GROMACS .gro file of C-alpha atoms in nm:
model
  167
    1MET     CA    1   1.811  -0.946  -0.422
    2ASP     CA    2   2.074  -0.659  -0.273
    3LYS     CA    3   1.964  -0.364  -0.118
    4LEU     CA    4   1.968  -0.080  -0.304
    5THR     CA    5   2.155   0.192  -0.126
    6ASN     CA    6   2.122   0.594  -0.171
    7GLN     CA    7   2.503   0.616  -0.291
    8GLN     CA    8   2.429   0.324  -0.557
    9VAL     CA    9   2.151   0.520  -0.693
   10LEU     CA   10   2.310   0.902  -0.645
   11GLU     CA   11   2.632   0.737  -0.909
   12LYS     CA   12   2.399   0.591  -1.116
   13LEU     CA   13   2.237   0.917  -1.170
   14GLN     CA   14   2.526   1.100  -1.166
   15ALA     CA   15   2.694   0.925  -1.400
   16GLN     CA   16   2.438   0.947  -1.665
   17PHE     CA   17   2.364   1.347  -1.537
   18GLY     CA   18   2.686   1.477  -1.434
   19ASP     CA   19   2.669   1.848  -1.364
   20LYS     CA   20   2.307   1.848  -1.434
   21ILE     CA   21   2.212   1.745  -1.091
   22LEU     CA   22   2.241   2.045  -0.919
   23HIS     CA   23   2.239   1.981  -0.562
   24VAL     CA   24   2.213   1.677  -0.371
   25ALA     CA   25   2.139   1.610  -0.015
   26GLU     CA   26   1.974   1.317   0.239
   27PRO     CA   27   1.745   1.516   0.519
   28LYS     CA   28   1.689   1.229   0.733
   29GLY     CA   29   1.783   0.990   0.487
   30LEU     CA   30   1.582   1.034   0.194
   31LEU     CA   31   1.803   1.087  -0.090
   32THR     CA   32   1.692   1.426  -0.261
   33ILE     CA   33   1.842   1.585  -0.552
   34VAL     CA   34   1.783   1.919  -0.770
   35THR     CA   35   1.797   1.919  -1.164
   36ASP     CA   36   1.663   2.150  -1.373
   37LYS     CA   37   1.346   2.144  -1.573
   38THR     CA   38   1.522   2.064  -1.950
   39ASN     CA   39   1.644   1.716  -1.764
   40ILE     CA   40   1.315   1.630  -1.534
   41ILE     CA   41   1.151   1.379  -1.766
   42ASP     CA   42   1.529   1.226  -1.848
   43VAL     CA   43   1.606   1.176  -1.492
   44LEU     CA   44   1.232   1.052  -1.405
   45ARG     CA   45   1.267   0.818  -1.687
   46LEU     CA   46   1.603   0.672  -1.590
   47LEU     CA   47   1.460   0.620  -1.214
   48LYS     CA   48   1.143   0.463  -1.390
   49GLU     CA   49   1.301   0.243  -1.660
   50ASP     CA   50   1.660   0.173  -1.510
   51ASN     CA   51   1.656  -0.255  -1.440
   52ALA     CA   52   1.889  -0.181  -1.177
   53LEU     CA   53   1.693   0.130  -1.020
   54GLN     CA   54   1.293   0.024  -1.074
   55PHE     CA   55   1.172   0.345  -0.886
   56ILE     CA   56   0.854   0.257  -1.127
   57TYR     CA   57   0.581   0.400  -0.850
   58LEU     CA   58   0.525   0.781  -0.842
   59THR     CA   59   0.412   0.852  -0.524
   60ASP     CA   60   0.387   1.246  -0.508
   61ILE     CA   61   0.425   1.601  -0.739
   62THR     CA   62   0.381   1.880  -0.555
   63ALA     CA   63   0.532   2.244  -0.529
   64VAL     CA   64   0.655   2.443  -0.232
   65HIS     CA   65   0.678   2.806  -0.257
   66TYR     CA   66   1.020   2.977  -0.121
   67PRO     CA   67   0.920   3.349  -0.154
   68GLU     CA   68   1.270   3.417  -0.045
   69LEU     CA   69   1.469   3.262  -0.313
   70GLU     CA   70   1.587   3.416  -0.656
   71LYS     CA   71   1.397   3.094  -0.797
   72ALA     CA   72   1.070   3.089  -0.571
   73PHE     CA   73   0.913   2.761  -0.668
   74ALA     CA   74   1.011   2.440  -0.670
   75VAL     CA   75   0.859   2.116  -0.847
   76VAL     CA   76   0.863   1.855  -0.614
   77TYR     CA   77   0.847   1.477  -0.726
   78HIS     CA   78   0.865   1.166  -0.504
   79VAL     CA   79   0.883   0.848  -0.658
   80HIS     CA   80   0.941   0.499  -0.475
   81SER     CA   81   1.134   0.168  -0.585
   82LEU     CA   82   0.880  -0.066  -0.472
   83ILE     CA   83   1.114  -0.360  -0.576
   84PHE     CA   84   1.428  -0.204  -0.361
   85ASN     CA   85   1.172  -0.008  -0.084
   86VAL     CA   86   1.390   0.245  -0.153
   87ARG     CA   87   1.255   0.640  -0.250
   88ILE     CA   88   1.389   0.959  -0.377
   89ARG     CA   89   1.284   1.344  -0.385
   90ILE     CA   90   1.401   1.531  -0.696
   91LYS     CA   91   1.333   1.938  -0.693
   92VAL     CA   92   1.304   2.176  -1.001
   93PHE     CA   93   1.338   2.517  -0.898
   94LEU     CA   94   1.131   2.743  -1.150
   95ASP     CA   95   1.139   3.145  -1.161
   96LYS     CA   96   0.806   3.313  -1.091
   97GLN     CA   97   0.872   3.434  -1.486
   98SER     CA   98   0.812   3.069  -1.597
   99LEU     CA   99   0.681   2.873  -1.400
  100SER     CA  100   0.623   2.576  -1.641
  101ILE     CA  101   0.795   2.252  -1.624
  102PRO     CA  102   0.740   1.920  -1.861
  103SER     CA  103   0.441   1.685  -1.789
  104ALA     CA  104   0.557   1.364  -1.638
  105THR     CA  105   0.207   1.231  -1.769
  106VAL     CA  106   0.489   1.091  -2.028
  107LEU     CA  107   0.588   0.850  -1.797
  108TRP     CA  108   0.313   0.793  -1.536
  109ASN     CA  109  -0.062   0.835  -1.641
  110GLY     CA  110  -0.089   0.893  -1.265
  111ALA     CA  111   0.088   1.202  -1.268
  112ASN     CA  112  -0.221   1.345  -1.421
  113TRP     CA  113  -0.442   1.453  -1.126
  114MET     CA  114  -0.099   1.589  -0.918
  115GLU     CA  115  -0.001   1.770  -1.164
  116ARG     CA  116  -0.355   1.915  -1.188
  117GLU     CA  117  -0.390   1.995  -0.810
  118THR     CA  118  -0.045   2.166  -0.790
  119TYR     CA  119  -0.147   2.357  -1.101
  120ASP     CA  120  -0.480   2.472  -0.904
  121PHE     CA  121  -0.312   2.539  -0.584
  122PHE     CA  122   0.059   2.666  -0.742
  123GLY     CA  123   0.016   2.773  -1.073
  124ILE     CA  124   0.254   2.548  -1.242
  125ASP     CA  125   0.234   2.494  -1.615
  126PHE     CA  126   0.246   2.149  -1.672
  127GLU     CA  127   0.397   2.140  -2.043
  128GLY     CA  128   0.192   1.895  -2.251
  129HIS     CA  129  -0.059   1.773  -1.965
  130PRO     CA  130  -0.351   1.599  -2.141
  131ASP     CA  131  -0.639   1.821  -1.922
  132LEU     CA  132  -0.480   2.101  -1.701
  133ARG     CA  133  -0.793   2.264  -1.558
  134ARG     CA  134  -0.834   2.337  -1.185
  135ILE     CA  135  -0.927   2.011  -0.976
  136LEU     CA  136  -1.005   2.099  -0.642
  137ASN     CA  137  -1.102   2.478  -0.608
  138MET     CA  138  -1.347   2.700  -0.849
  139ASP     CA  139  -1.287   2.707  -1.202
  140ASP     CA  140  -1.307   3.100  -1.153
  141LEU     CA  141  -1.061   3.180  -0.885
  142GLY     CA  142  -0.843   3.427  -1.003
  143VAL     CA  143  -0.543   3.348  -0.742
  144PHE     CA  144  -0.366   3.017  -0.674
  145PRO     CA  145  -0.367   2.984  -0.268
  146MET     CA  146  -0.092   2.765  -0.168
  147ARG     CA  147   0.136   3.088  -0.274
  148LYS     CA  148   0.277   3.303   0.008
  149GLU     CA  149   0.145   3.572  -0.166
  150TYR     CA  150  -0.139   3.659   0.016
  151PRO     CA  151  -0.208   3.732   0.444
  152LEU     CA  152  -0.283   3.413   0.645
  153GLU     CA  153  -0.601   3.610   0.776
  154ASP     CA  154  -0.813   3.903   0.668
  155PRO     CA  155  -0.669   4.199   0.835
  156ASN     CA  156  -1.026   4.321   0.837
  157ARG     CA  157  -1.171   4.055   1.085
  158VAL     CA  158  -1.313   4.204   1.466
  159ASP     CA  159  -1.339   3.887   1.596
  160LYS     CA  160  -0.983   3.806   1.685
  161LYS     CA  161  -0.893   4.156   1.832
  162ASP     CA  162  -0.734   4.187   2.176
  163PHE     CA  163  -0.972   4.369   2.352
  164TYR     CA  164  -1.246   4.064   2.313
  165PHE     CA  165  -1.005   3.835   2.531
  166GLY     CA  166  -0.961   4.111   2.787
  167ARG     CA  167  -0.601   4.172   2.706
   0.00000   0.00000   0.00000
């Protein structure tokens, strides 16, 4: 069995999706593509079900908040071809006004808790998820704590004032 290269994976994706692959990078050798939410399930399905690729292991689903960007939230998928020992990262950028994306639970049952955690911390709505509710935080928590919308520390704290440290 020959080694599967990032270039072969990219060629397969570009042949199938063309300009729906919006950006390609390879930071530290990890093939990273960007697509949009209308294509994400099709991209993931091709990666998983294509016999030449076999990205059958969903490693992680998470999100990143980039407050300085127009599309401030990125949902990030990491999948792994155990057969070829190759990984790929797929990103989908979302507007703050439309924080929803189709659920990957149609492809991997294991996406369930990953999507719940991403919802819990970032407020991303995974359309079609079988049980989208908080998983780690309190149900009545009114915020999504991993968003970069909140101060890192309470501005009213006095125990970190300079005069306590002789400054």
